[in-house]
């Protein structure tokens, strides 16, 4: 069932997937004791997550804080070791690779972080930050070409190349995020994982950075995994969207499917919370107020993780975990009682 | 996909402009710290005092023409005068010359012990903090146990085993007993830096552990360690004096402030200058290093600026 999931219902012609995530699970043990640690529980940060990313596409991962978006991203980058599951990049599982193969993959999958103040080494100049990629992978670019390429990259992301010798603290948040983007581009990657790249920025600067990312995608044919909790930003930049709740994808589809033909009650609730800016827009349905808090990922509810806060929940929801499949909907949804297009 | 958002990157917002006046000034964090330091009177004073002590240690001849080892007994126990600025000791040696020559031992031990303890701390603390897990548990617990040995008491016990105690033996003991605090400091500093996103992006670029530790983690965790190391120089100098005073440190005929104080204790009432001068110079030296440490802390911690 899962193989059909990402393509289902999409009219857009999608190429071969460049990156496939299969049943990715990341559990963090909760331990106690100083010398002899024993496990007293697990945090199920990312639980059975599967999706595909196609060439030149932007896939959005959206959800509340703590729903496992960042853990999923970090695991794909192999900054974390997964509990189980696989990430197939160009036909090979990155978790089964040798150090040498992994080095090659690192050139292809790059990252942009959320906090522009924490993601740049304060004791390195902008030039050194961007050029570090080539110090690590000297085979990519000859030493004498590095300076010129750094200037080119700074120009490309909209920074003044004269500032190559400045330090990060001399730049604003938006400019720092551009430095982070230049660093990610240095190795000519094919996939960029952007972990909330605009959440920490002012709204006007957010738009600039989002537009820059779109321009770079058009120019360089990049694929993005774009993580955000802001539904409007996601809608603006993403071709496809996966909605996460408590470590699981509850709904995945293209932009129209998720935003217009919303099937999962959780997505419905999230969307109803987005303030409408256009007074002429069709009357937004009444705001759905979710009761209670997100349950602890260390002790998630049985069956459907959302059932404790769902107004549609019935007995069946507490039993088997609903699979992410087509249920008379135009895209896969993990709910026994999905909303269906009228 | 929807239309482009109204504001484009081309519009020049104040955000995108850093004033051009600062164009050529390359302001690294170390550079900033240095500029902040030289404006601090406390730093300038302590640095000058330390500089004087250093010169005294290397070229004592610049400060006195007298030989600290020429001791005519006929001139014993004189009070300070134009001839003998600090008076003379029980052997008749010029006390000023002895005080000057005493700096060498103190400064040498202070620097040697701090350098070696710092090296142990940087290597051990980085490995422990960066790799975590069983390696960290091992290093951190051994450090904690070592940490529990009191420096002076441990020094007395170990040094009592040596028949001949010179600069090397005293330094060795102080190194052996002195590294744990510094290692704990390096370790905690490394742990806080290794979680940062710039370390993660270096890992995502495929950087080796060595590169991550030396290029990203250590430069950013060094500030508190430098502060502590500076203070340690002072503390070690005081510890050497204490050990010598307790007769388990340096042995005569070595010239050291601690030994001078030790010898002076029998004549505190009759010749108080014998205690006063080495005591004062020792205090000033230790104090200078501690002041310097404080000034460095203020300059290196961006949060206090």
PDB file of C-alpha atoms in Angstrom, chain A residues 34-35 74 79 106 110-111 113 115 118-124 132-133 135-137 163 165-167 169-170 172 175 178 183 187 205 207-208 211 214-215 236-237 239, chain B residues 1-5 7-9 13 15-19 22-23 25-30 32 137 141 196-198 200-207 211 215-216 219-220:
ATOM      1  CA  UNK A  34      24.805   7.681  36.464  1.00  0.00           C
ATOM      2  CA  UNK A  35      27.174   4.772  36.157  1.00  0.00           C
ATOM      3  CA  UNK A  74      18.143  14.958  11.157  1.00  0.00           C
ATOM      4  CA  UNK A  79      23.012  13.301  12.102  1.00  0.00           C
ATOM      5  CA  UNK A 106      27.104  14.210   2.128  1.00  0.00           C
ATOM      6  CA  UNK A 110      22.817  19.467   2.397  1.00  0.00           C
ATOM      7  CA  UNK A 111      21.055  21.279   5.192  1.00  0.00           C
ATOM      8  CA  UNK A 113      19.052  25.242   9.814  1.00  0.00           C
ATOM      9  CA  UNK A 115      18.456  29.543  13.826  1.00  0.00           C
ATOM     10  CA  UNK A 118      23.417  29.366  15.996  1.00  0.00           C
ATOM     11  CA  UNK A 119      24.116  27.839  12.606  1.00  0.00           C
ATOM     12  CA  UNK A 120      27.263  29.823  11.751  1.00  0.00           C
ATOM     13  CA  UNK A 121      30.541  29.398  13.633  1.00  0.00           C
ATOM     14  CA  UNK A 122      31.079  32.827  15.240  1.00  0.00           C
ATOM     15  CA  UNK A 123      34.855  32.537  14.969  1.00  0.00           C
ATOM     16  CA  UNK A 124      35.046  31.944  11.232  1.00  0.00           C
ATOM     17  CA  UNK A 132      34.925  24.839   4.432  1.00  0.00           C
ATOM     18  CA  UNK A 133      32.945  22.484   2.180  1.00  0.00           C
ATOM     19  CA  UNK A 135      38.436  21.914   2.516  1.00  0.00           C
ATOM     20  CA  UNK A 136      36.488  18.789   3.469  1.00  0.00           C
ATOM     21  CA  UNK A 137      35.933  17.707  -0.153  1.00  0.00           C
ATOM     22  CA  UNK A 163      31.829  41.142   2.850  1.00  0.00           C
ATOM     23  CA  UNK A 165      36.067  38.673   5.333  1.00  0.00           C
ATOM     24  CA  UNK A 166      33.369  39.638   7.786  1.00  0.00           C
ATOM     25  CA  UNK A 167      32.246  37.595  10.732  1.00  0.00           C
ATOM     26  CA  UNK A 169      27.875  38.726  14.049  1.00  0.00           C
ATOM     27  CA  UNK A 170      28.230  41.629  11.623  1.00  0.00           C
ATOM     28  CA  UNK A 172      21.453  40.558  10.281  1.00  0.00           C
ATOM     29  CA  UNK A 175      21.754  37.872   5.813  1.00  0.00           C
ATOM     30  CA  UNK A 178      21.705  33.618   3.180  1.00  0.00           C
ATOM     31  CA  UNK A 183      27.305  27.124   2.513  1.00  0.00           C
ATOM     32  CA  UNK A 187      29.002  21.346  -2.937  1.00  0.00           C
ATOM     33  CA  UNK A 205      12.731  38.834   5.442  1.00  0.00           C
ATOM     34  CA  UNK A 207       9.485  36.345   1.996  1.00  0.00           C
ATOM     35  CA  UNK A 208      12.915  37.284   0.662  1.00  0.00           C
ATOM     36  CA  UNK A 211      11.800  33.638  -2.868  1.00  0.00           C
ATOM     37  CA  UNK A 214      12.515  29.194  -5.066  1.00  0.00           C
ATOM     38  CA  UNK A 215      14.814  31.006  -7.492  1.00  0.00           C
ATOM     39  CA  UNK A 236       3.553  28.958  -0.930  1.00  0.00           C
ATOM     40  CA  UNK A 237       6.711  26.962  -1.563  1.00  0.00           C
ATOM     41  CA  UNK A 239       4.555  20.992  -4.326  1.00  0.00           C
TER      42      UNK A 239
ATOM     43  CA  UNK B   1       2.167  27.270  -7.082  1.00  0.00           C
ATOM     44  CA  UNK B   2       0.898  30.638  -5.994  1.00  0.00           C
ATOM     45  CA  UNK B   3       2.364  33.951  -7.037  1.00  0.00           C
ATOM     46  CA  UNK B   4       5.529  35.366  -5.633  1.00  0.00           C
ATOM     47  CA  UNK B   5       5.172  37.136  -2.371  1.00  0.00           C
ATOM     48  CA  UNK B   7       8.255  41.798  -1.254  1.00  0.00           C
ATOM     49  CA  UNK B   8      11.159  40.654  -3.354  1.00  0.00           C
ATOM     50  CA  UNK B   9      14.766  40.389  -2.450  1.00  0.00           C
ATOM     51  CA  UNK B  13      15.505  47.002   3.307  1.00  0.00           C
ATOM     52  CA  UNK B  15      18.095  44.898   7.159  1.00  0.00           C
ATOM     53  CA  UNK B  16      20.248  44.205   4.161  1.00  0.00           C
ATOM     54  CA  UNK B  17      22.507  47.167   4.753  1.00  0.00           C
ATOM     55  CA  UNK B  18      25.479  47.230   7.016  1.00  0.00           C
ATOM     56  CA  UNK B  19      27.003  50.667   7.044  1.00  0.00           C
ATOM     57  CA  UNK B  22      33.011  49.450   8.925  1.00  0.00           C
ATOM     58  CA  UNK B  23      33.854  47.950   5.565  1.00  0.00           C
ATOM     59  CA  UNK B  25      37.550  46.502   9.710  1.00  0.00           C
ATOM     60  CA  UNK B  26      37.870  42.796  10.174  1.00  0.00           C
ATOM     61  CA  UNK B  27      36.253  42.249  13.531  1.00  0.00           C
ATOM     62  CA  UNK B  28      36.797  38.736  14.772  1.00  0.00           C
ATOM     63  CA  UNK B  29      35.526  37.866  18.212  1.00  0.00           C
ATOM     64  CA  UNK B  30      39.121  37.595  19.474  1.00  0.00           C
ATOM     65  CA  UNK B  32      36.835  42.494  19.644  1.00  0.00           C
ATOM     66  CA  UNK B 137      31.715   7.903  31.667  1.00  0.00           C
ATOM     67  CA  UNK B 141      34.353   9.418  36.739  1.00  0.00           C
ATOM     68  CA  UNK B 196      25.113  23.774  18.190  1.00  0.00           C
ATOM     69  CA  UNK B 197      23.842  23.881  14.645  1.00  0.00           C
ATOM     70  CA  UNK B 198      27.168  24.932  13.159  1.00  0.00           C
ATOM     71  CA  UNK B 200      25.756  19.823  12.887  1.00  0.00           C
ATOM     72  CA  UNK B 201      26.276  21.546   9.567  1.00  0.00           C
ATOM     73  CA  UNK B 202      29.976  20.681   9.654  1.00  0.00           C
ATOM     74  CA  UNK B 203      28.955  17.062  10.216  1.00  0.00           C
ATOM     75  CA  UNK B 204      26.454  17.301   7.360  1.00  0.00           C
ATOM     76  CA  UNK B 205      29.311  18.532   5.161  1.00  0.00           C
ATOM     77  CA  UNK B 206      31.186  15.369   6.066  1.00  0.00           C
ATOM     78  CA  UNK B 207      33.858  16.913   8.304  1.00  0.00           C
ATOM     79  CA  UNK B 211      38.278  18.879  12.088  1.00  0.00           C
ATOM     80  CA  UNK B 215      38.033  24.065  13.985  1.00  0.00           C
ATOM     81  CA  UNK B 216      34.593  24.383  15.516  1.00  0.00           C
ATOM     82  CA  UNK B 219      37.807  27.683  19.393  1.00  0.00           C
ATOM     83  CA  UNK B 220      34.318  28.238  20.759  1.00  0.00           C
TER      84      UNK B 220
END
